[in-house]
PDB file of C-alpha atoms and ligand atoms in Angstrom:
ATOM      1  CA  MET A 462      29.252  12.975  29.784  1.00  0.00           C
ATOM      2  CA  SER A 463      31.514  11.904  26.622  1.00  0.00           C
ATOM      3  CA  VAL A 464      30.276  11.472  23.567  1.00  0.00           C
ATOM      4  CA  GLY A 465      30.926   7.727  23.874  1.00  0.00           C
ATOM      5  CA  ASP A 466      28.865   7.720  27.101  1.00  0.00           C
ATOM      6  CA  VAL A 467      25.800   9.422  25.580  1.00  0.00           C
ATOM      7  CA  ARG A 468      26.010   6.850  22.221  1.00  0.00           C
ATOM      8  CA  LYS A 469      26.277   3.893  24.785  1.00  0.00           C
ATOM      9  CA  ARG A 470      23.162   5.144  26.639  1.00  0.00           C
ATOM     10  CA  LEU A 471      21.421   5.540  23.557  1.00  0.00           C
ATOM     11  CA  ARG A 472      22.102   1.844  22.395  1.00  0.00           C
ATOM     12  CA  GLU A 473      21.328   0.638  25.867  1.00  0.00           C
ATOM     13  CA  ALA A 474      18.136   2.421  26.405  1.00  0.00           C
ATOM     14  CA  LEU A 475      16.475   1.271  23.161  1.00  0.00           C
ATOM     15  CA  ALA A 476      17.723  -2.210  23.758  1.00  0.00           C
ATOM     16  CA  ASP A 477      16.274  -2.375  27.163  1.00  0.00           C
ATOM     17  CA  LEU A 478      13.101  -0.227  25.813  1.00  0.00           C
ATOM     18  CA  ASP A 479      13.500   2.211  28.235  1.00  0.00           C
ATOM     19  CA  ARG A 480      11.913   4.939  26.413  1.00  0.00           C
ATOM     20  CA  GLU A 481      12.344   7.788  28.587  1.00  0.00           C
ATOM     21  CA  THR A 482      15.786   7.469  29.135  1.00  0.00           C
ATOM     22  CA  PHE A 483      16.347   6.700  25.345  1.00  0.00           C
ATOM     23  CA  LEU A 484      14.541   9.995  24.363  1.00  0.00           C
ATOM     24  CA  GLU A 485      16.896  11.699  26.684  1.00  0.00           C
ATOM     25  CA  ALA A 486      19.739  10.282  25.539  1.00  0.00           C
ATOM     26  CA  LEU A 487      18.910  11.113  21.943  1.00  0.00           C
ATOM     27  CA  ASN A 488      18.180  14.827  23.017  1.00  0.00           C
ATOM     28  CA  GLU A 489      21.811  14.795  24.321  1.00  0.00           C
ATOM     29  CA  ALA A 490      23.286  13.243  21.362  1.00  0.00           C
ATOM     30  CA  LEU A 491      21.543  15.753  18.961  1.00  0.00           C
ATOM     31  CA  GLN A 492      22.984  18.698  21.547  1.00  0.00           C
ATOM     32  CA  ALA A 493      26.332  17.047  21.572  1.00  0.00           C
ATOM     33  CA  GLY A 494      26.179  17.356  17.803  1.00  0.00           C
ATOM     34  CA  ILE A 495      26.593  13.462  17.064  1.00  0.00           C
ATOM     35  CA  ASP A 496      25.959  12.812  13.283  1.00  0.00           C
ATOM     36  CA  VAL A 497      22.357  11.474  12.423  1.00  0.00           C
ATOM     37  CA  ASP A 498      23.547   8.977  10.598  1.00  0.00           C
ATOM     38  CA  ILE A 499      25.574   7.721  13.600  1.00  0.00           C
ATOM     39  CA  ILE A 500      22.661   7.855  15.528  1.00  0.00           C
ATOM     40  CA  VAL A 501      20.354   6.136  13.221  1.00  0.00           C
ATOM     41  CA  PHE A 502      22.432   3.644  11.223  1.00  0.00           C
ATOM     42  CA  GLU A 503      24.903   2.590  13.968  1.00  0.00           C
ATOM     43  CA  ASP A 504      23.406   3.147  17.542  1.00  0.00           C
ATOM     44  CA  MET A 505      19.830   2.774  16.907  1.00  0.00           C
ATOM     45  CA  SER A 506      20.304  -0.146  14.160  1.00  0.00           C
ATOM     46  CA  ALA A 507      22.758  -1.801  16.834  1.00  0.00           C
ATOM     47  CA  ALA A 508      19.964  -1.659  19.572  1.00  0.00           C
ATOM     48  CA  MET A 509      17.515  -3.054  16.778  1.00  0.00           C
ATOM     49  CA  ASP A 510      20.003  -6.219  16.422  1.00  0.00           C
ATOM     50  CA  GLU A 511      19.981  -6.557  19.914  1.00  0.00           C
ATOM     51  CA  ILE A 512      16.486  -6.418  20.730  1.00  0.00           C
ATOM     52  CA  GLY A 513      16.313  -9.261  17.896  1.00  0.00           C
ATOM     53  CA  ARG A 514      18.853 -11.364  19.752  1.00  0.00           C
ATOM     54  CA  ARG A 515      16.960 -10.921  22.892  1.00  0.00           C
ATOM     55  CA  PHE A 516      13.604 -11.765  20.856  1.00  0.00           C
ATOM     56  CA  GLU A 517      15.311 -15.049  19.711  1.00  0.00           C
ATOM     57  CA  SER A 518      16.782 -16.260  23.339  1.00  0.00           C
ATOM     58  CA  GLY A 519      13.242 -15.940  24.311  1.00  0.00           C
ATOM     59  CA  GLU A 520      13.707 -12.772  26.752  1.00  0.00           C
ATOM     60  CA  TYR A 521      11.446 -10.881  24.507  1.00  0.00           C
ATOM     61  CA  PHE A 522       8.061 -11.465  22.916  1.00  0.00           C
ATOM     62  CA  ILE A 523       6.241  -9.919  19.785  1.00  0.00           C
ATOM     63  CA  ALA A 524       4.793  -7.019  22.005  1.00  0.00           C
ATOM     64  CA  ASP A 525       8.146  -5.823  22.908  1.00  0.00           C
ATOM     65  CA  LEU A 526       9.510  -6.044  19.186  1.00  0.00           C
ATOM     66  CA  LEU A 527       6.211  -3.840  18.387  1.00  0.00           C
ATOM     67  CA  TYR A 528       7.022  -1.414  21.379  1.00  0.00           C
ATOM     68  CA  ALA A 529      10.459  -1.135  19.731  1.00  0.00           C
ATOM     69  CA  ALA A 530       9.052  -0.156  16.410  1.00  0.00           C
ATOM     70  CA  GLU A 531       6.837   2.323  18.091  1.00  0.00           C
ATOM     71  CA  ILE A 532      10.027   3.763  20.047  1.00  0.00           C
ATOM     72  CA  PHE A 533      12.118   3.807  16.721  1.00  0.00           C
ATOM     73  CA  LYS A 534       9.390   5.546  14.714  1.00  0.00           C
ATOM     74  CA  GLU A 535       8.879   8.084  17.279  1.00  0.00           C
ATOM     75  CA  ALA A 536      12.617   9.265  17.449  1.00  0.00           C
ATOM     76  CA  MET A 537      12.552   9.521  13.602  1.00  0.00           C
ATOM     77  CA  ARG A 538       9.847  12.008  13.929  1.00  0.00           C
ATOM     78  CA  ILE A 539      12.336  13.902  16.086  1.00  0.00           C
ATOM     79  CA  LEU A 540      15.332  13.274  14.081  1.00  0.00           C
ATOM     80  CA  GLU A 541      13.523  14.381  10.672  1.00  0.00           C
ATOM     81  CA  PRO A 542      14.601  17.917  10.617  1.00  0.00           C
ATOM     82  CA  TYR A 543      18.209  16.834  10.985  1.00  0.00           C
ATOM     83  CA  ILE A 544      18.058  14.019   8.471  1.00  0.00           C
ATOM     84  CA  VAL A 545      16.728  16.547   5.851  1.00  0.00           C
ATOM     85  CA  LYS A 546      19.428  19.049   6.875  1.00  0.00           C
ATOM     86  CA  LYS A 547      21.941  16.374   5.876  1.00  0.00           C
ATOM     87  CA  HIS A 548      20.449  14.509   3.160  1.00  0.00           C
ATOM     88  CA  SER A 549      18.351  16.845   0.897  1.00  0.00           C
ATOM     89  CA  SER A 550      19.968  17.921  -2.289  1.00  0.00           C
ATOM     90  CA  GLY A 551      17.131  20.332  -2.940  1.00  0.00           C
ATOM     91  CA  GLU A 552      16.983  18.471  -6.579  1.00  0.00           C
ATOM     92  CA  ILE A 553      13.804  17.174  -8.131  1.00  0.00           C
ATOM     93  CA  GLU A 554      12.301  14.882 -10.639  1.00  0.00           C
ATOM     94  CA  ARG A 555      15.433  12.422 -10.070  1.00  0.00           C
ATOM     95  CA  GLY A 556      13.605   9.517 -11.131  1.00  0.00           C
ATOM     96  CA  VAL A 557      10.839   7.304  -9.988  1.00  0.00           C
ATOM     97  CA  VAL A 558      11.282   4.337  -7.365  1.00  0.00           C
ATOM     98  CA  ILE A 559       8.874   1.971  -6.429  1.00  0.00           C
ATOM     99  CA  LEU A 560       9.411   0.560  -3.183  1.00  0.00           C
ATOM    100  CA  GLY A 561       7.894  -2.434  -0.932  1.00  0.00           C
ATOM    101  CA  THR A 562       8.373  -5.163   1.391  1.00  0.00           C
ATOM    102  CA  VAL A 563       7.879  -8.683   0.056  1.00  0.00           C
ATOM    103  CA  LYS A 564       4.849 -10.957   0.178  1.00  0.00           C
ATOM    104  CA  GLY A 565       4.903 -12.762   3.488  1.00  0.00           C
ATOM    105  CA  ASP A 566       6.604 -10.041   5.394  1.00  0.00           C
ATOM    106  CA  ILE A 567       5.531  -7.067   7.292  1.00  0.00           C
ATOM    107  CA  HIS A 568       9.022  -4.982   8.868  1.00  0.00           C
ATOM    108  CA  ASP A 569       8.877  -1.615   7.216  1.00  0.00           C
ATOM    109  CA  ILE A 570      11.211   0.565   9.400  1.00  0.00           C
ATOM    110  CA  GLY A 571      14.201   0.101   7.024  1.00  0.00           C
ATOM    111  CA  LYS A 572      12.303   0.469   3.795  1.00  0.00           C
ATOM    112  CA  ASN A 573      10.504   3.679   5.232  1.00  0.00           C
ATOM    113  CA  LEU A 574      14.102   4.788   5.988  1.00  0.00           C
ATOM    114  CA  VAL A 575      15.331   4.315   2.402  1.00  0.00           C
ATOM    115  CA  ALA A 576      11.851   6.108   0.958  1.00  0.00           C
ATOM    116  CA  VAL A 577      12.697   8.920   3.257  1.00  0.00           C
ATOM    117  CA  LEU A 578      16.447   9.724   1.953  1.00  0.00           C
ATOM    118  CA  LEU A 579      15.342   8.883  -1.596  1.00  0.00           C
ATOM    119  CA  LYS A 580      12.675  11.592  -1.671  1.00  0.00           C
ATOM    120  CA  LEU A 581      14.961  14.023  -0.017  1.00  0.00           C
ATOM    121  CA  ARG A 582      17.325  13.496  -2.913  1.00  0.00           C
ATOM    122  CA  GLY A 583      14.756  14.023  -5.324  1.00  0.00           C
ATOM    123  CA  PHE A 584      13.284  10.987  -6.114  1.00  0.00           C
ATOM    124  CA  ARG A 585       9.733  10.103  -6.588  1.00  0.00           C
ATOM    125  CA  VAL A 586       8.705   7.093  -4.497  1.00  0.00           C
ATOM    126  CA  ILE A 587       5.659   4.928  -4.953  1.00  0.00           C
ATOM    127  CA  ASP A 588       5.921   3.067  -1.811  1.00  0.00           C
ATOM    128  CA  LEU A 589       3.359  -0.059  -2.219  1.00  0.00           C
ATOM    129  CA  GLY A 590       4.057  -0.837   1.637  1.00  0.00           C
ATOM    130  CA  VAL A 591       4.300  -4.187   3.145  1.00  0.00           C
ATOM    131  CA  ASP A 592       3.675  -7.744   2.527  1.00  0.00           C
ATOM    132  CA  VAL A 593       3.352  -6.720  -1.319  1.00  0.00           C
ATOM    133  CA  PRO A 594       2.629  -9.442  -3.756  1.00  0.00           C
ATOM    134  CA  PRO A 595       4.616 -10.167  -7.197  1.00  0.00           C
ATOM    135  CA  GLU A 596       1.881  -8.973  -9.131  1.00  0.00           C
ATOM    136  CA  LYS A 597       1.251  -5.580  -7.699  1.00  0.00           C
ATOM    137  CA  PHE A 598       5.055  -4.479  -8.287  1.00  0.00           C
ATOM    138  CA  VAL A 599       4.197  -5.829 -11.950  1.00  0.00           C
ATOM    139  CA  GLU A 600       1.260  -3.723 -11.762  1.00  0.00           C
ATOM    140  CA  ALA A 601       2.825  -0.839 -10.260  1.00  0.00           C
ATOM    141  CA  ALA A 602       6.032  -0.749 -12.505  1.00  0.00           C
ATOM    142  CA  GLU A 603       3.368  -0.968 -15.577  1.00  0.00           C
ATOM    143  CA  LYS A 604       1.847   2.018 -14.407  1.00  0.00           C
ATOM    144  CA  TYR A 605       4.556   3.945 -13.291  1.00  0.00           C
ATOM    145  CA  LYS A 606       7.398   2.964 -15.440  1.00  0.00           C
ATOM    146  CA  PRO A 607      10.206   3.430 -12.602  1.00  0.00           C
ATOM    147  CA  GLN A 608      13.748   3.676 -13.351  1.00  0.00           C
ATOM    148  CA  ILE A 609      14.440   1.567 -10.358  1.00  0.00           C
ATOM    149  CA  ILE A 610      12.408  -1.187  -8.257  1.00  0.00           C
ATOM    150  CA  GLY A 611      13.416  -1.559  -4.622  1.00  0.00           C
ATOM    151  CA  LEU A 612      12.457  -4.962  -2.495  1.00  0.00           C
ATOM    152  CA  SER A 613      13.186  -5.218   1.096  1.00  0.00           C
ATOM    153  CA  ALA A 614      12.938  -8.534   3.073  1.00  0.00           C
ATOM    154  CA  LEU A 615      14.026  -9.002   6.851  1.00  0.00           C
ATOM    155  CA  LEU A 616      12.624 -12.607   6.985  1.00  0.00           C
ATOM    156  CA  THR A 617      14.930 -15.589   5.448  1.00  0.00           C
ATOM    157  CA  THR A 618      11.604 -16.851   4.934  1.00  0.00           C
ATOM    158  CA  ALA A 619      10.577 -14.146   2.730  1.00  0.00           C
ATOM    159  CA  ILE A 620      13.741 -14.797   0.281  1.00  0.00           C
ATOM    160  CA  PRO A 621      11.526 -17.268  -2.101  1.00  0.00           C
ATOM    161  CA  SER A 622       8.776 -14.626  -2.271  1.00  0.00           C
ATOM    162  CA  MET A 623      11.565 -12.056  -3.271  1.00  0.00           C
ATOM    163  CA  ARG A 624      13.006 -14.292  -5.973  1.00  0.00           C
ATOM    164  CA  GLU A 625       9.350 -14.879  -7.154  1.00  0.00           C
ATOM    165  CA  THR A 626       8.958 -11.092  -7.453  1.00  0.00           C
ATOM    166  CA  ILE A 627      11.911 -10.541  -9.425  1.00  0.00           C
ATOM    167  CA  GLU A 628      11.005 -13.266 -11.917  1.00  0.00           C
ATOM    168  CA  ALA A 629       7.504 -12.029 -12.139  1.00  0.00           C
ATOM    169  CA  LEU A 630       8.957  -8.575 -12.969  1.00  0.00           C
ATOM    170  CA  ARG A 631      11.546  -9.906 -15.463  1.00  0.00           C
ATOM    171  CA  ARG A 632       8.803 -12.206 -17.293  1.00  0.00           C
ATOM    172  CA  ALA A 633       6.630  -8.885 -17.458  1.00  0.00           C
ATOM    173  CA  GLY A 634       9.604  -7.469 -19.162  1.00  0.00           C
ATOM    174  CA  VAL A 635       9.992  -4.860 -16.953  1.00  0.00           C
ATOM    175  CA  LYS A 636      13.167  -2.725 -17.584  1.00  0.00           C
ATOM    176  CA  ALA A 637      13.772  -1.204 -14.104  1.00  0.00           C
ATOM    177  CA  LYS A 638      16.849  -1.851 -12.324  1.00  0.00           C
ATOM    178  CA  ILE A 639      16.016  -4.276  -9.351  1.00  0.00           C
ATOM    179  CA  MET A 640      17.782  -3.268  -6.029  1.00  0.00           C
ATOM    180  CA  VAL A 641      17.152  -5.452  -3.079  1.00  0.00           C
ATOM    181  CA  GLY A 642      17.958  -4.864   0.676  1.00  0.00           C
ATOM    182  CA  GLY A 643      17.047  -6.042   4.418  1.00  0.00           C
ATOM    183  CA  ALA A 644      18.722  -8.045   7.011  1.00  0.00           C
ATOM    184  CA  ALA A 645      18.026 -11.023   5.483  1.00  0.00           C
ATOM    185  CA  LEU A 646      19.515 -10.360   2.404  1.00  0.00           C
ATOM    186  CA  SER A 647      23.397 -10.558   1.369  1.00  0.00           C
ATOM    187  CA  LYS A 648      25.359  -9.931  -1.886  1.00  0.00           C
ATOM    188  CA  GLU A 649      25.634 -13.491  -2.809  1.00  0.00           C
ATOM    189  CA  ILE A 650      21.902 -14.039  -2.334  1.00  0.00           C
ATOM    190  CA  ALA A 651      21.033 -10.751  -4.148  1.00  0.00           C
ATOM    191  CA  ARG A 652      23.114 -12.312  -7.154  1.00  0.00           C
ATOM    192  CA  GLU A 653      21.514 -15.701  -6.701  1.00  0.00           C
ATOM    193  CA  ILE A 654      17.640 -14.327  -7.146  1.00  0.00           C
ATOM    194  CA  GLY A 655      18.462 -12.213  -9.973  1.00  0.00           C
ATOM    195  CA  ALA A 656      18.620  -8.734  -8.216  1.00  0.00           C
ATOM    196  CA  ASP A 657      20.851  -6.129 -10.148  1.00  0.00           C
ATOM    197  CA  TYR A 658      21.923  -4.508  -7.042  1.00  0.00           C
ATOM    198  CA  TYR A 659      22.202  -5.051  -3.369  1.00  0.00           C
ATOM    199  CA  ALA A 660      22.249  -1.991  -0.920  1.00  0.00           C
ATOM    200  CA  GLU A 661      23.445  -2.945   2.538  1.00  0.00           C
ATOM    201  CA  ASN A 662      21.860   0.152   4.216  1.00  0.00           C
ATOM    202  CA  ALA A 663      19.575   3.315   3.298  1.00  0.00           C
ATOM    203  CA  VAL A 664      22.471   5.552   2.600  1.00  0.00           C
ATOM    204  CA  GLU A 665      23.899   2.751   0.241  1.00  0.00           C
ATOM    205  CA  ALA A 666      20.447   2.650  -1.220  1.00  0.00           C
ATOM    206  CA  VAL A 667      20.570   6.296  -2.086  1.00  0.00           C
ATOM    207  CA  ARG A 668      24.121   6.166  -3.557  1.00  0.00           C
ATOM    208  CA  LEU A 669      23.185   3.167  -5.786  1.00  0.00           C
ATOM    209  CA  ALA A 670      20.009   4.897  -7.036  1.00  0.00           C
ATOM    210  CA  GLU A 671      21.905   8.176  -7.877  1.00  0.00           C
ATOM    211  CA  MET A 672      24.156   5.878  -9.694  1.00  0.00           C
ATOM    212  CA  ILE A 673      21.619   4.153 -11.798  1.00  0.00           C
ATOM    213  CA  VAL A 674      19.760   7.231 -12.937  1.00  0.00           C
ATOM    214  CA  GLU A 675      23.427   9.145 -13.820  1.00  0.00           C
ATOM    215  CA  ASN A 676      24.226   5.798 -15.711  1.00  0.00           C
ATOM    216  CA  GLY A 677      20.863   6.327 -17.524  1.00  0.00           C
ATOM    217  CA  GLY A 678      18.922   3.604 -15.951  1.00  0.00           C
TER     218      GLY A 678
HETATM  219 CO1  B1M B  87      10.847  -9.248  13.326  1.00  0.00          CO
HETATM  220  N1  B1M B  87      12.284 -10.444  13.169  1.00  0.00           N
HETATM  221  N2  B1M B  87       9.469 -10.721  13.349  1.00  0.00           N
HETATM  222  N3  B1M B  87       9.555  -7.903  13.745  1.00  0.00           N
HETATM  223  N4  B1M B  87      12.087  -8.087  13.661  1.00  0.00           N
HETATM  224  C1  B1M B  87      13.193  -9.917  12.830  1.00  0.00           C
HETATM  225  C2  B1M B  87      13.871  -9.273  11.237  1.00  0.00           C
HETATM  226  C3  B1M B  87      14.543 -10.839  13.430  1.00  0.00           C
HETATM  227  C4  B1M B  87      15.875 -10.790  12.579  1.00  0.00           C
HETATM  228  C5  B1M B  87      14.417 -11.090  15.150  1.00  0.00           C
HETATM  229  C6  B1M B  87      15.357 -12.404  15.448  1.00  0.00           C
HETATM  230  O1  B1M B  87      14.715 -13.072  15.479  1.00  0.00           O
HETATM  231  N5  B1M B  87      16.511 -11.940  15.704  1.00  0.00           N
HETATM  232  C7  B1M B  87      13.528 -12.467  13.214  1.00  0.00           C
HETATM  233  C8  B1M B  87      13.922 -12.856  11.403  1.00  0.00           C
HETATM  234  C9  B1M B  87      14.685 -14.082  11.581  1.00  0.00           C
HETATM  235  C10 B1M B  87      15.079 -14.385  10.074  1.00  0.00           C
HETATM  236  O2  B1M B  87      14.230 -14.688   9.159  1.00  0.00           O
HETATM  237  N6  B1M B  87      16.422 -14.814   9.793  1.00  0.00           N
HETATM  238  C11 B1M B  87      12.292 -11.767  13.282  1.00  0.00           C
HETATM  239  C12 B1M B  87      11.079 -12.475  13.239  1.00  0.00           C
HETATM  240  C13 B1M B  87      11.443 -13.889  13.329  1.00  0.00           C
HETATM  241  C14 B1M B  87       9.784 -11.913  13.017  1.00  0.00           C
HETATM  242  C15 B1M B  87       8.216 -12.757  13.455  1.00  0.00           C
HETATM  243  C16 B1M B  87       8.486 -14.281  12.307  1.00  0.00           C
HETATM  244  C17 B1M B  87       8.095 -13.354  14.844  1.00  0.00           C
HETATM  245  C18 B1M B  87       7.035 -13.916  15.114  1.00  0.00           C
HETATM  246  O3  B1M B  87       5.812 -13.852  14.831  1.00  0.00           O
HETATM  247  N7  B1M B  87       7.302 -15.213  15.646  1.00  0.00           N
HETATM  248  C19 B1M B  87       7.624 -11.922  12.965  1.00  0.00           C
HETATM  249  C20 B1M B  87       7.377 -11.910  11.255  1.00  0.00           C
HETATM  250  C21 B1M B  87       5.889 -10.906  10.866  1.00  0.00           C
HETATM  251  C22 B1M B  87       6.337 -10.693   9.291  1.00  0.00           C
HETATM  252  O4  B1M B  87       6.834  -9.888   8.741  1.00  0.00           O
HETATM  253  N8  B1M B  87       5.382 -11.506   8.471  1.00  0.00           N
HETATM  254  C23 B1M B  87       8.060 -10.543  13.228  1.00  0.00           C
HETATM  255  C24 B1M B  87       7.624  -9.106  13.386  1.00  0.00           C
HETATM  256  C25 B1M B  87       7.850  -7.884  13.939  1.00  0.00           C
HETATM  257  C26 B1M B  87       7.110  -6.849  14.350  1.00  0.00           C
HETATM  258  C27 B1M B  87       6.026  -6.654  13.092  1.00  0.00           C
HETATM  259  C28 B1M B  87       6.786  -7.013  15.672  1.00  0.00           C
HETATM  260  C29 B1M B  87       8.480  -5.853  14.412  1.00  0.00           C
HETATM  261  C30 B1M B  87       8.278  -4.916  12.980  1.00  0.00           C
HETATM  262  C31 B1M B  87       7.729  -3.550  13.011  1.00  0.00           C
HETATM  263  C32 B1M B  87       7.922  -2.733  12.107  1.00  0.00           C
HETATM  264  O5  B1M B  87       8.680  -3.172  11.181  1.00  0.00           O
HETATM  265  N9  B1M B  87       6.865  -1.779  11.656  1.00  0.00           N
HETATM  266  C33 B1M B  87       9.635  -6.398  14.259  1.00  0.00           C
HETATM  267  C34 B1M B  87      11.112  -6.049  14.696  1.00  0.00           C
HETATM  268  C35 B1M B  87      10.664  -4.651  15.159  1.00  0.00           C
HETATM  269  C36 B1M B  87      12.074  -6.694  14.385  1.00  0.00           C
HETATM  270  C37 B1M B  87      13.793  -6.361  14.620  1.00  0.00           C
HETATM  271  C38 B1M B  87      13.826  -6.563  16.265  1.00  0.00           C
HETATM  272  C39 B1M B  87      14.025  -5.144  14.199  1.00  0.00           C
HETATM  273  C40 B1M B  87      13.766  -4.895  12.713  1.00  0.00           C
HETATM  274  C41 B1M B  87      14.054  -3.113  12.462  1.00  0.00           C
HETATM  275  O6  B1M B  87      13.222  -2.396  12.394  1.00  0.00           O
HETATM  276  N10 B1M B  87      15.481  -3.009  12.285  1.00  0.00           N
HETATM  277  C42 B1M B  87      14.557  -7.565  13.712  1.00  0.00           C
HETATM  278  C43 B1M B  87      15.858  -7.896  14.276  1.00  0.00           C
HETATM  279  C44 B1M B  87      17.050  -7.446  13.328  1.00  0.00           C
HETATM  280  O7  B1M B  87      16.413  -6.990  11.875  1.00  0.00           O
HETATM  281  N11 B1M B  87      18.087  -7.645  13.600  1.00  0.00           N
HETATM  282  C45 B1M B  87      13.144  -8.659  13.630  1.00  0.00           C
HETATM  283  C46 B1M B  87      15.880  -1.319  12.388  1.00  0.00           C
HETATM  284  C47 B1M B  87      15.864  -1.025  10.853  1.00  0.00           C
HETATM  285  C48 B1M B  87      16.368   0.079  10.818  1.00  0.00           C
HETATM  286  O8  B1M B  87      17.110  -2.013   9.949  1.00  0.00           O
HETATM  287  O9  B1M B  87      15.015  -2.904   8.833  1.00  0.00           O
HETATM  288  O10 B1M B  87      17.346  -4.185   8.910  1.00  0.00           O
HETATM  289  P1  B1M B  87      16.166  -2.889   8.800  1.00  0.00           P
HETATM  290  O11 B1M B  87      16.669  -2.131   7.479  1.00  0.00           O
HETATM  291  C49 B1M B  87      17.980  -1.455   7.504  1.00  0.00           C
HETATM  292  C50 B1M B  87      18.819  -2.185   6.138  1.00  0.00           C
HETATM  293  O12 B1M B  87      18.538  -3.731   6.263  1.00  0.00           O
HETATM  294  C51 B1M B  87      18.541  -1.744   4.957  1.00  0.00           C
HETATM  295  O13 B1M B  87      18.326  -0.160   5.411  1.00  0.00           O
HETATM  296  C52 B1M B  87      17.957  -0.089   6.566  1.00  0.00           C
HETATM  297  C53 B1M B  87      18.583   1.146   6.898  1.00  0.00           C
HETATM  298  O14 B1M B  87      19.865   0.994   7.063  1.00  0.00           O
HETATM  299  N12 B1M B  87      17.443  -2.051   4.192  1.00  0.00           N
HETATM  300  C54 B1M B  87      17.337  -1.870   2.786  1.00  0.00           C
HETATM  301  C55 B1M B  87      16.011  -2.412   4.324  1.00  0.00           C
HETATM  302  N13 B1M B  87      15.305  -2.675   3.278  1.00  0.00           N
HETATM  303  C56 B1M B  87      15.981  -2.077   2.217  1.00  0.00           C
HETATM  304  C57 B1M B  87      15.806  -2.134   0.864  1.00  0.00           C
HETATM  305  C58 B1M B  87      16.750  -1.550   0.222  1.00  0.00           C
HETATM  306  C59 B1M B  87      17.736  -1.180   0.554  1.00  0.00           C
HETATM  307  C60 B1M B  87      18.256  -1.087   1.989  1.00  0.00           C
HETATM  308  O15 B1M B  87      16.403  -1.462  -1.108  1.00  0.00           O
HETATM  309  C61 B1M B  87      15.276  -1.463  -1.917  1.00  0.00           C
END
């Protein structure tokens, strides 16, 4: 089977929620030496987008989204050693990052990916979880004095709560740079709601975080 065929099978099996075929294809992809970033950020992410589309069209239900998240997380456990090998820099004490999905939103797969990669690059990550209200971010910022605060949102309806969080952090005089990401965001929205940085994916988030600490915050 060609690399193209394996990748197609991987995408289709995850989109179809066919766990067994997906895990088989994942194994084949790893055996074929396909880069872990391509597997996660291209193929698995594209399959999750397709699952979202099937949900929107009424073909899939909430239970299917939950099952998709379960399969995704299972794959991440299998991929962990490959991710460590690819992304670990061996550095420590690079800086502190507070992360969380904003109030009203409970999606956490993307945020967790950002957390994993940041840790592998030597950042200390304080993960506040999901559905985090603005005051929790402010409290954590005052306690941990981070260089960066990362906010995630996948729901369009969570954008106002992201804006409120940024406003609350600014009002409290928090000096950390604010980075935002997630499917609900774009560069334009990020600018409009007052964020300092927008990252399209987890690799970009880490690249920006490294740049921020190298430039002294
Ligand atoms: Co929901 N959901 N969901 N869902 N869900 C979406 C987001 C949706 C686009 C599906 C769709 O309709 N097409 C849609 C939102 C539409 C919109 O607002 N525009 C939607 C909806 C409507 C809902 C509910 C409202 C459904 C309902 O109840 N009627 C509900 C809301 C619950 C809530 O949050 N209050 C809901 C619930 C859920 C589940 C809980 C069942 C489940 C999530 C489980 C979990 O996360 N543990 C779920 C899922 C699985 C999805 C989809 C299918 C997949 C999301 C995902 O994990 N993607 C999603 C469809 C889609 O996104 N296209 C959808 C894979 C992941 C790797 O990508 O999270 O985007 P992502 O992260 C990327 C980047 O965005 C970026 O890096 C990551 C890696 O590259 N990134 C950052 C993310 N955070 C970042 C932070 C950064 C930087 C980069 O810096 C800080």
